[in-house]
PDB file of C-alpha atoms in Angstrom:
ATOM      1  CA  MET E   1     -39.800  -0.236 -13.002  1.00 39.00           C
ATOM      2  CA  LYS E   2     -37.590  -3.352 -13.448  1.00 46.00           C
ATOM      3  CA  SER E   3     -39.774  -6.399 -14.019  1.00 50.00           C
ATOM      4  CA  LYS E   4     -42.237  -4.459 -16.108  1.00 56.00           C
ATOM      5  CA  TYR E   5     -40.088  -2.270 -18.187  1.00 59.00           C
ATOM      6  CA  TYR E   6     -40.829  -4.084 -21.249  1.00 60.00           C
ATOM      7  CA  LEU E   7     -44.692  -4.454 -21.469  1.00 66.00           C
ATOM      8  CA  THR E   8     -45.603  -0.019 -19.868  1.00 77.00           C
ATOM      9  CA  GLU E   9     -42.915   1.696 -19.970  1.00 89.00           C
ATOM     10  CA  VAL E  10     -40.862   1.066 -23.529  1.00 92.00           C
ATOM     11  CA  ASP E  11     -43.633   2.404 -25.679  1.00 93.00           C
ATOM     12  CA  LYS E  12     -45.081   5.526 -23.428  1.00 93.00           C
ATOM     13  CA  ASN E  13     -44.177   8.321 -25.664  1.00 95.00           C
ATOM     14  CA  PRO E  14     -43.945   6.603 -29.140  1.00 94.00           C
ATOM     15  CA  GLN E  15     -41.492   9.520 -30.456  1.00 95.00           C
ATOM     16  CA  SER E  16     -38.474   8.735 -27.150  1.00 96.00           C
ATOM     17  CA  ILE E  17     -35.958   6.863 -27.287  1.00 96.00           C
ATOM     18  CA  PHE E  18     -36.141   4.678 -24.493  1.00 96.00           C
ATOM     19  CA  CYS E  19     -33.291   3.654 -23.215  1.00 93.00           C
ATOM     20  CA  TYR E  20     -32.578   0.266 -20.073  1.00 90.00           C
ATOM     21  CA  HIS E  21     -29.222  -1.222 -18.933  1.00 84.00           C
ATOM     22  CA  ASP E  22     -28.269  -3.640 -15.719  1.00 65.00           C
ATOM     23  CA  LEU E  23     -30.780  -6.561 -15.788  1.00 62.00           C
ATOM     24  CA  LYS E  24     -28.078  -8.300 -13.697  1.00 62.00           C
ATOM     25  CA  GLY E  25     -29.809 -11.485 -12.217  1.00 60.00           C
ATOM     26  CA  GLU E  26     -32.826 -11.407 -13.890  1.00 62.00           C
ATOM     27  CA  THR E  27     -33.658 -14.868 -15.388  1.00 70.00           C
ATOM     28  CA  PHE E  28     -36.253 -14.702 -17.781  1.00 81.00           C
ATOM     29  CA  VAL E  29     -38.427 -11.921 -19.575  1.00 85.00           C
ATOM     30  CA  GLU E  30     -41.794 -12.883 -20.992  1.00 87.00           C
ATOM     31  CA  SER E  31     -43.087 -12.854 -24.630  1.00 90.00           C
ATOM     32  CA  HIS E  32     -43.888  -9.473 -25.107  1.00 91.00           C
ATOM     33  CA  LYS E  33     -43.162  -6.979 -28.503  1.00 92.00           C
ATOM     34  CA  HIS E  34     -43.099  -3.492 -28.495  1.00 93.00           C
ATOM     35  CA  GLN E  35     -43.741  -1.021 -31.505  1.00 94.00           C
ATOM     36  CA  LYS E  36     -40.141   0.199 -30.721  1.00 95.00           C
ATOM     37  CA  GLY E  37     -37.055  -1.589 -32.277  1.00 96.00           C
ATOM     38  CA  GLN E  38     -34.731  -2.830 -29.855  1.00 96.00           C
ATOM     39  CA  PHE E  39     -30.717  -3.508 -29.516  1.00 96.00           C
ATOM     40  CA  LEU E  40     -29.693  -5.499 -26.980  1.00 95.00           C
ATOM     41  CA  TYR E  41     -26.352  -6.603 -26.503  1.00 94.00           C
ATOM     42  CA  SER E  42     -24.888  -8.813 -23.809  1.00 89.00           C
ATOM     43  CA  GLU E  43     -22.560  -9.061 -21.667  1.00 86.00           C
ATOM     44  CA  GLY E  44     -20.979 -12.204 -19.178  1.00 83.00           C
ATOM     45  CA  GLY E  45     -22.476 -14.699 -20.855  1.00 84.00           C
ATOM     46  CA  VAL E  46     -25.195 -15.985 -23.937  1.00 89.00           C
ATOM     47  CA  VAL E  47     -29.140 -14.994 -23.552  1.00 92.00           C
ATOM     48  CA  HIS E  48     -31.480 -16.442 -25.126  1.00 93.00           C
ATOM     49  CA  VAL E  49     -33.860 -14.902 -27.461  1.00 95.00           C
ATOM     50  CA  LYS E  50     -36.976 -16.837 -28.719  1.00 95.00           C
ATOM     51  CA  THR E  51     -39.041 -15.831 -31.247  1.00 95.00           C
ATOM     52  CA  ASN E  52     -41.930 -17.046 -32.958  1.00 92.00           C
ATOM     53  CA  SER E  53     -39.371 -19.019 -35.576  1.00 92.00           C
ATOM     54  CA  ARG E  54     -36.707 -19.046 -33.996  1.00 94.00           C
ATOM     55  CA  MET E  55     -34.108 -19.515 -30.790  1.00 95.00           C
ATOM     56  CA  TYR E  56     -31.647 -17.583 -31.228  1.00 96.00           C
ATOM     57  CA  TYR E  57     -28.717 -17.416 -28.993  1.00 94.00           C
ATOM     58  CA  LEU E  58     -26.215 -14.394 -28.275  1.00 94.00           C
ATOM     59  CA  PRO E  59     -23.293 -14.188 -27.420  1.00 89.00           C
ATOM     60  CA  ALA E  60     -21.102 -12.016 -24.979  1.00 85.00           C
ATOM     61  CA  ARG E  61     -19.859  -9.019 -26.523  1.00 86.00           C
ATOM     62  CA  HIS E  62     -22.409  -9.341 -29.577  1.00 91.00           C
ATOM     63  CA  TYR E  63     -25.303  -7.522 -29.441  1.00 94.00           C
ATOM     64  CA  MET E  64     -29.126  -8.200 -31.414  1.00 95.00           C
ATOM     65  CA  TRP E  65     -31.564  -5.789 -32.931  1.00 96.00           C
ATOM     66  CA  ILE E  66     -34.992  -6.793 -32.697  1.00 97.00           C
ATOM     67  CA  PRO E  67     -37.517  -5.783 -35.162  1.00 96.00           C
ATOM     68  CA  SER E  68     -40.529  -3.450 -34.047  1.00 95.00           C
ATOM     69  CA  GLY E  69     -43.695  -5.921 -33.346  1.00 95.00           C
ATOM     70  CA  THR E  70     -41.817  -9.064 -33.418  1.00 96.00           C
ATOM     71  CA  LYS E  71     -42.563 -11.310 -30.247  1.00 95.00           C
ATOM     72  CA  HIS E  72     -40.126 -12.011 -28.393  1.00 94.00           C
ATOM     73  CA  ALA E  73     -38.252 -13.809 -25.080  1.00 93.00           C
ATOM     74  CA  ILE E  74     -35.617 -13.685 -23.394  1.00 92.00           C
ATOM     75  CA  TYR E  75     -33.714 -16.270 -21.184  1.00 89.00           C
ATOM     76  CA  PRO E  76     -30.352 -15.114 -19.720  1.00 89.00           C
ATOM     77  CA  SER E  77     -28.250 -18.336 -19.786  1.00 84.00           C
ATOM     78  CA  SER E  78     -27.205 -17.354 -15.776  1.00 82.00           C
ATOM     79  CA  SER E  79     -27.933 -14.213 -13.056  1.00 81.00           C
ATOM     80  CA  LYS E  80     -24.121 -13.163 -14.830  1.00 82.00           C
ATOM     81  CA  VAL E  81     -25.286 -12.181 -17.509  1.00 86.00           C
ATOM     82  CA  ILE E  82     -25.439  -8.112 -17.783  1.00 87.00           C
ATOM     83  CA  MET E  83     -27.827  -7.081 -20.592  1.00 90.00           C
ATOM     84  CA  ARG E  84     -27.808  -3.621 -21.940  1.00 92.00           C
ATOM     85  CA  ASN E  85     -31.230  -2.563 -24.211  1.00 93.00           C
ATOM     86  CA  LEU E  86     -32.036   0.716 -26.114  1.00 95.00           C
ATOM     87  CA  TYR E  87     -35.565   0.570 -27.794  1.00 96.00           C
ATOM     88  CA  PHE E  88     -35.478   3.008 -30.776  1.00 96.00           C
ATOM     89  CA  PRO E  89     -38.952   4.757 -32.989  1.00 95.00           C
ATOM     90  CA  ILE E  90     -38.875   2.727 -36.535  1.00 93.00           C
ATOM     91  CA  THR E  91     -40.021   4.327 -38.982  1.00 89.00           C
ATOM     92  CA  SER E  92     -41.582   2.525 -42.352  1.00 86.00           C
ATOM     93  CA  ASN E  93     -38.637   4.500 -44.460  1.00 87.00           C
ATOM     94  CA  SER E  94     -36.307   3.460 -42.359  1.00 86.00           C
ATOM     95  CA  SER E  95     -33.183   1.049 -43.749  1.00 88.00           C
ATOM     96  CA  SER E  96     -34.358  -2.575 -44.603  1.00 89.00           C
ATOM     97  CA  PHE E  97     -31.842  -3.112 -41.510  1.00 90.00           C
ATOM     98  CA  TYR E  98     -34.213  -1.958 -39.369  1.00 92.00           C
ATOM     99  CA  LYS E  99     -36.974  -4.591 -40.057  1.00 91.00           C
ATOM    100  CA  LYS E 100     -34.982  -8.227 -39.757  1.00 92.00           C
ATOM    101  CA  GLU E 101     -33.322  -9.782 -37.153  1.00 94.00           C
ATOM    102  CA  GLY E 102     -29.650 -10.354 -36.726  1.00 93.00           C
ATOM    103  CA  ILE E 103     -26.845 -11.324 -34.460  1.00 94.00           C
ATOM    104  CA  TYR E 104     -23.589  -9.208 -35.304  1.00 91.00           C
ATOM    105  CA  PRO E 105     -20.467  -8.211 -33.087  1.00 88.00           C
ATOM    106  CA  ILE E 106     -20.095  -4.444 -31.435  1.00 89.00           C
ATOM    107  CA  ASN E 107     -17.807  -2.608 -32.605  1.00 89.00           C
ATOM    108  CA  ASN E 108     -15.306  -0.394 -30.023  1.00 90.00           C
ATOM    109  CA  LEU E 109     -16.971   2.165 -31.284  1.00 92.00           C
ATOM    110  CA  LEU E 110     -20.523   1.847 -30.568  1.00 93.00           C
ATOM    111  CA  LEU E 111     -19.127   0.132 -27.094  1.00 93.00           C
ATOM    112  CA  GLU E 112     -17.410   2.672 -25.708  1.00 94.00           C
ATOM    113  CA  LEU E 113     -20.745   4.984 -26.218  1.00 94.00           C
ATOM    114  CA  LEU E 114     -23.309   1.739 -24.671  1.00 93.00           C
ATOM    115  CA  LEU E 115     -20.587   2.396 -21.418  1.00 92.00           C
ATOM    116  CA  PHE E 116     -21.041   6.310 -21.453  1.00 94.00           C
ATOM    117  CA  ILE E 117     -24.524   6.323 -21.450  1.00 94.00           C
ATOM    118  CA  LYS E 118     -24.959   3.000 -19.370  1.00 90.00           C
ATOM    119  CA  ASN E 119     -26.558   4.782 -16.507  1.00 91.00           C
ATOM    120  CA  TRP E 120     -29.152   6.273 -18.622  1.00 93.00           C
ATOM    121  CA  ASN E 121     -32.300   5.096 -18.195  1.00 90.00           C
ATOM    122  CA  GLY E 122     -36.204   5.041 -19.592  1.00 93.00           C
ATOM    123  CA  ASP E 123     -36.934   7.896 -22.361  1.00 95.00           C
ATOM    124  CA  ILE E 124     -34.667   9.694 -24.102  1.00 96.00           C
ATOM    125  CA  THR E 125     -36.375  12.503 -26.074  1.00 97.00           C
ATOM    126  CA  LYS E 126     -35.786  16.022 -28.501  1.00 96.00           C
ATOM    127  CA  SER E 127     -35.266  18.129 -25.282  1.00 96.00           C
ATOM    128  CA  GLN E 128     -33.405  16.824 -23.692  1.00 96.00           C
ATOM    129  CA  LYS E 129     -30.788  18.571 -26.846  1.00 95.00           C
ATOM    130  CA  ASN E 130     -27.396  16.598 -25.510  1.00 94.00           C
ATOM    131  CA  LYS E 131     -28.008  13.024 -24.987  1.00 96.00           C
ATOM    132  CA  TYR E 132     -30.681  12.505 -27.407  1.00 96.00           C
ATOM    133  CA  ALA E 133     -28.422  14.445 -29.715  1.00 96.00           C
ATOM    134  CA  ILE E 134     -25.571  10.459 -28.381  1.00 96.00           C
ATOM    135  CA  VAL E 135     -28.246   7.996 -28.563  1.00 96.00           C
ATOM    136  CA  TYR E 136     -29.552   9.353 -32.103  1.00 94.00           C
ATOM    137  CA  ALA E 137     -26.276   9.095 -33.120  1.00 94.00           C
ATOM    138  CA  PHE E 138     -25.408   5.646 -31.700  1.00 95.00           C
ATOM    139  CA  LYS E 139     -29.366   4.291 -34.308  1.00 93.00           C
ATOM    140  CA  ALA E 140     -26.643   5.840 -37.138  1.00 90.00           C
ATOM    141  CA  LEU E 141     -24.176   3.954 -36.232  1.00 91.00           C
ATOM    142  CA  LEU E 142     -25.887   0.883 -35.899  1.00 90.00           C
ATOM    143  CA  GLU E 143     -26.584   0.679 -39.961  1.00 86.00           C
ATOM    144  CA  GLN E 144     -23.134   2.147 -41.120  1.00 85.00           C
ATOM    145  CA  SER E 145     -21.043   0.111 -38.952  1.00 76.00           C
ATOM    146  CA  ILE E 146     -22.426  -3.963 -39.234  1.00 72.00           C
ATOM    147  CA  THR E 147     -20.997  -6.844 -40.673  1.00 71.00           C
ATOM    148  CA  LYS E 148     -22.681  -9.471 -42.485  1.00 77.00           C
ATOM    149  CA  SER E 149     -25.933 -10.376 -39.585  1.00 82.00           C
ATOM    150  CA  LEU E 150     -24.257 -14.224 -37.825  1.00 84.00           C
ATOM    151  CA  HIS E 151     -26.449 -17.258 -38.155  1.00 86.00           C
ATOM    152  CA  LEU E 152     -26.106 -17.974 -34.258  1.00 92.00           C
ATOM    153  CA  GLU E 153     -29.889 -19.062 -34.125  1.00 94.00           C
ATOM    154  CA  LEU E 154     -31.759 -22.639 -35.079  1.00 95.00           C
ATOM    155  CA  PRO E 155     -35.692 -22.989 -36.360  1.00 95.00           C
ATOM    156  CA  HIS E 156     -38.102 -24.631 -33.538  1.00 94.00           C
ATOM    157  CA  PRO E 157     -39.747 -28.064 -35.900  1.00 95.00           C
ATOM    158  CA  LYS E 158     -43.256 -27.990 -36.317  1.00 95.00           C
ATOM    159  CA  ASP E 159     -43.758 -31.985 -36.724  1.00 96.00           C
ATOM    160  CA  GLY E 160     -44.747 -33.226 -33.269  1.00 95.00           C
ATOM    161  CA  ARG E 161     -42.118 -35.949 -33.812  1.00 96.00           C
ATOM    162  CA  LEU E 162     -39.038 -33.709 -34.548  1.00 97.00           C
ATOM    163  CA  ILE E 163     -40.339 -31.927 -31.150  1.00 96.00           C
ATOM    164  CA  ASN E 164     -39.684 -35.713 -29.469  1.00 97.00           C
ATOM    165  CA  ILE E 165     -35.983 -35.768 -31.524  1.00 97.00           C
ATOM    166  CA  VAL E 166     -34.849 -32.125 -30.764  1.00 97.00           C
ATOM    167  CA  ASN E 167     -36.066 -32.677 -26.971  1.00 96.00           C
ATOM    168  CA  TYR E 168     -33.758 -35.776 -26.753  1.00 97.00           C
ATOM    169  CA  LEU E 169     -30.974 -33.792 -28.378  1.00 97.00           C
ATOM    170  CA  THR E 170     -30.623 -31.300 -26.381  1.00 95.00           C
ATOM    171  CA  ASN E 171     -31.396 -33.375 -23.035  1.00 96.00           C
ATOM    172  CA  GLN E 172     -28.216 -35.686 -24.418  1.00 97.00           C
ATOM    173  CA  ILE E 173     -26.203 -33.388 -25.546  1.00 96.00           C
ATOM    174  CA  HIS E 174     -23.811 -34.887 -23.745  1.00 96.00           C
ATOM    175  CA  ARG E 175     -23.742 -37.760 -25.601  1.00 96.00           C
ATOM    176  CA  GLU E 176     -22.518 -38.386 -29.283  1.00 95.00           C
ATOM    177  CA  HIS E 177     -25.935 -39.239 -31.722  1.00 96.00           C
ATOM    178  CA  LEU E 178     -24.938 -40.946 -35.320  1.00 95.00           C
ATOM    179  CA  LEU E 179     -28.844 -40.368 -37.454  1.00 96.00           C
ATOM    180  CA  PRO E 180     -28.959 -44.200 -38.159  1.00 96.00           C
ATOM    181  CA  LYS E 181     -28.700 -45.031 -34.333  1.00 96.00           C
ATOM    182  CA  LEU E 182     -31.538 -41.956 -33.764  1.00 97.00           C
ATOM    183  CA  ALA E 183     -33.768 -42.824 -36.215  1.00 97.00           C
ATOM    184  CA  SER E 184     -33.974 -46.155 -35.192  1.00 96.00           C
ATOM    185  CA  ASN E 185     -34.495 -44.910 -31.313  1.00 95.00           C
ATOM    186  CA  PHE E 186     -37.579 -43.343 -32.799  1.00 96.00           C
ATOM    187  CA  SER E 187     -38.852 -45.911 -35.259  1.00 96.00           C
ATOM    188  CA  MET E 188     -38.134 -44.323 -38.796  1.00 96.00           C
ATOM    189  CA  THR E 189     -35.139 -45.229 -40.729  1.00 96.00           C
ATOM    190  CA  ASP E 190     -32.573 -43.199 -41.231  1.00 94.00           C
ATOM    191  CA  LYS E 191     -33.742 -41.466 -44.995  1.00 96.00           C
ATOM    192  CA  SER E 192     -37.044 -40.695 -43.166  1.00 97.00           C
ATOM    193  CA  LEU E 193     -35.455 -38.368 -40.103  1.00 97.00           C
ATOM    194  CA  TYR E 194     -32.821 -37.202 -43.025  1.00 96.00           C
ATOM    195  CA  ARG E 195     -35.857 -35.825 -45.010  1.00 97.00           C
ATOM    196  CA  LEU E 196     -38.154 -35.019 -41.740  1.00 97.00           C
ATOM    197  CA  PHE E 197     -34.667 -32.242 -40.677  1.00 97.00           C
ATOM    198  CA  LYS E 198     -34.932 -31.287 -44.047  1.00 96.00           C
ATOM    199  CA  LYS E 199     -38.513 -30.360 -44.679  1.00 96.00           C
ATOM    200  CA  ASP E 200     -39.158 -29.140 -41.249  1.00 96.00           C
ATOM    201  CA  LEU E 201     -36.878 -26.897 -40.328  1.00 96.00           C
ATOM    202  CA  GLY E 202     -34.547 -26.364 -44.314  1.00 95.00           C
ATOM    203  CA  MET E 203     -31.127 -27.859 -42.732  1.00 95.00           C
ATOM    204  CA  SER E 204     -29.849 -31.645 -42.821  1.00 96.00           C
ATOM    205  CA  PHE E 205     -29.954 -33.579 -39.310  1.00 97.00           C
ATOM    206  CA  ILE E 206     -25.917 -33.119 -38.852  1.00 96.00           C
ATOM    207  CA  LYS E 207     -25.551 -29.334 -39.639  1.00 96.00           C
ATOM    208  CA  TYR E 208     -28.971 -28.307 -36.997  1.00 96.00           C
ATOM    209  CA  TYR E 209     -26.997 -31.118 -34.487  1.00 97.00           C
ATOM    210  CA  THR E 210     -23.334 -29.754 -35.121  1.00 97.00           C
ATOM    211  CA  GLN E 211     -25.212 -25.740 -34.213  1.00 96.00           C
ATOM    212  CA  LEU E 212     -26.908 -27.093 -31.217  1.00 96.00           C
ATOM    213  CA  ARG E 213     -23.450 -28.953 -29.431  1.00 97.00           C
ATOM    214  CA  ILE E 214     -21.108 -25.743 -30.649  1.00 96.00           C
ATOM    215  CA  PHE E 215     -24.166 -23.332 -28.769  1.00 94.00           C
ATOM    216  CA  LYS E 216     -24.878 -25.135 -25.120  1.00 94.00           C
ATOM    217  CA  SER E 217     -20.568 -24.900 -25.255  1.00 95.00           C
ATOM    218  CA  LEU E 218     -21.140 -21.449 -25.225  1.00 91.00           C
ATOM    219  CA  GLU E 219     -22.869 -21.027 -22.053  1.00 88.00           C
ATOM    220  CA  TYR E 220     -20.058 -23.967 -20.652  1.00 90.00           C
ATOM    221  CA  LEU E 221     -17.613 -21.726 -21.776  1.00 89.00           C
ATOM    222  CA  MET E 222     -18.952 -18.295 -20.635  1.00 81.00           C
ATOM    223  CA  ASN E 223     -20.461 -19.466 -17.366  1.00 73.00           C
ATOM    224  CA  SER E 224     -17.637 -21.913 -16.026  1.00 77.00           C
ATOM    225  CA  ASP E 225     -14.863 -23.116 -14.921  1.00 83.00           C
ATOM    226  CA  TYR E 226     -14.305 -26.154 -16.958  1.00 92.00           C
ATOM    227  CA  ASN E 227     -11.362 -27.040 -19.225  1.00 95.00           C
ATOM    228  CA  ILE E 228     -12.072 -26.956 -22.845  1.00 96.00           C
ATOM    229  CA  SER E 229     -11.616 -30.305 -22.893  1.00 96.00           C
ATOM    230  CA  GLU E 230     -14.327 -30.816 -20.282  1.00 96.00           C
ATOM    231  CA  ILE E 231     -16.638 -28.392 -22.328  1.00 96.00           C
ATOM    232  CA  ALA E 232     -16.002 -30.571 -25.353  1.00 97.00           C
ATOM    233  CA  ASN E 233     -17.404 -34.074 -23.575  1.00 97.00           C
ATOM    234  CA  MET E 234     -19.531 -32.130 -22.182  1.00 97.00           C
ATOM    235  CA  VAL E 235     -21.269 -31.138 -25.600  1.00 97.00           C
ATOM    236  CA  GLY E 236     -20.443 -34.956 -26.753  1.00 97.00           C
ATOM    237  CA  TYR E 237     -17.661 -34.335 -28.505  1.00 97.00           C
ATOM    238  CA  ASN E 238     -14.042 -37.532 -27.550  1.00 95.00           C
ATOM    239  CA  SER E 239     -11.674 -35.737 -29.605  1.00 96.00           C
ATOM    240  CA  LEU E 240     -10.763 -32.246 -28.603  1.00 96.00           C
ATOM    241  CA  PRO E 241      -9.210 -31.440 -31.409  1.00 96.00           C
ATOM    242  CA  THR E 242     -12.264 -32.226 -33.087  1.00 97.00           C
ATOM    243  CA  PHE E 243     -14.260 -29.698 -31.642  1.00 97.00           C
ATOM    244  CA  SER E 244     -11.946 -27.068 -30.957  1.00 97.00           C
ATOM    245  CA  ASN E 245     -12.029 -27.395 -35.067  1.00 96.00           C
ATOM    246  CA  THR E 246     -15.810 -27.188 -35.357  1.00 96.00           C
ATOM    247  CA  PHE E 247     -16.199 -24.354 -32.777  1.00 95.00           C
ATOM    248  CA  CYS E 248     -13.919 -22.257 -35.646  1.00 93.00           C
ATOM    249  CA  ASN E 249     -15.910 -23.818 -38.275  1.00 92.00           C
ATOM    250  CA  VAL E 250     -18.986 -22.207 -36.736  1.00 90.00           C
ATOM    251  CA  MET E 251     -17.765 -18.676 -34.379  1.00 88.00           C
ATOM    252  CA  GLY E 252     -14.705 -17.558 -35.581  1.00 84.00           C
ATOM    253  CA  LYS E 253     -12.785 -18.232 -33.728  1.00 86.00           C
ATOM    254  CA  ARG E 254     -11.284 -20.997 -31.136  1.00 92.00           C
ATOM    255  CA  PRO E 255     -13.207 -21.607 -27.902  1.00 93.00           C
ATOM    256  CA  SER E 256      -9.750 -20.547 -25.539  1.00 90.00           C
ATOM    257  CA  ALA E 257      -9.766 -17.354 -27.854  1.00 87.00           C
ATOM    258  CA  TYR E 258     -14.025 -16.344 -26.992  1.00 85.00           C
ATOM    259  CA  ARG E 259     -14.110 -17.712 -23.351  1.00 84.00           C
ATOM    260  CA  LYS E 260     -11.543 -14.821 -23.082  1.00 80.00           C
ATOM    261  CA  SER E 261     -14.614 -12.564 -24.678  1.00 67.00           C
ATOM    262  CA  ASN E 262     -16.169 -13.277 -21.124  1.00 61.00           C
ATOM    263  CA  GLU E 263     -14.766 -10.131 -18.677  1.00 60.00           C
ATOM    264  CA  ILE E 264     -17.482  -7.831 -17.951  1.00 56.00           C
ATOM    265  CA  TYR E 265     -16.588  -3.779 -18.492  1.00 58.00           C
ATOM    266  CA  ASN E 266     -17.880  -1.780 -15.805  1.00 52.00           C
TER     267      ASN E 266
END
């Protein structure tokens, strides 16, 4: 069931809560959607979740809520990543939490429950009273324990020129890029490139570029033995304090503290 569970099994019983754990080593889950809403939790690295409009960066010890009917593909950043999934039936009168995409840090209570059910795979139905009570409570706790959704996503560019520029920035992430030089490389003025970022992506060049660098650094922090200074250089920062301060502004903690959260719970 491993390779196709998300296409063939999740919605077979519309009333069940479906569990799927330990997708360690899976490198790509093709674009698909479910009638059920999806809770996706990550350990051991970063998971990229691509929707029609955005690329989300789901770090270790966080979860993403994916609403029912949302088309998405999943790209773990390494084979070390473990993903844990719960799929819930969502009704039209469900709270707004279940109807919007979001990334949230997991709290201790949710994590303990998740580890308690880590060996449960497949449909959990109301006839399985003890199991169903636990996973149903898990769903209720999600909306009662949420903090503000973290903005760990970048929009997809639509303009062909900007698609090429964003691909260039991604492929040359180890270099520092300034707007005037970048614009010149693509035969544009810096003002026209600035306006293109604002119009197409709804954010400035510097905000997009900063988030791209920090999100990329998450992968190196979680999946490599490089030290923090080396990682700063790998995403184009010549100054370790500047990288550390920028990382803290985006992620809420220092890179060294973030790296410590990479331990996998068994």
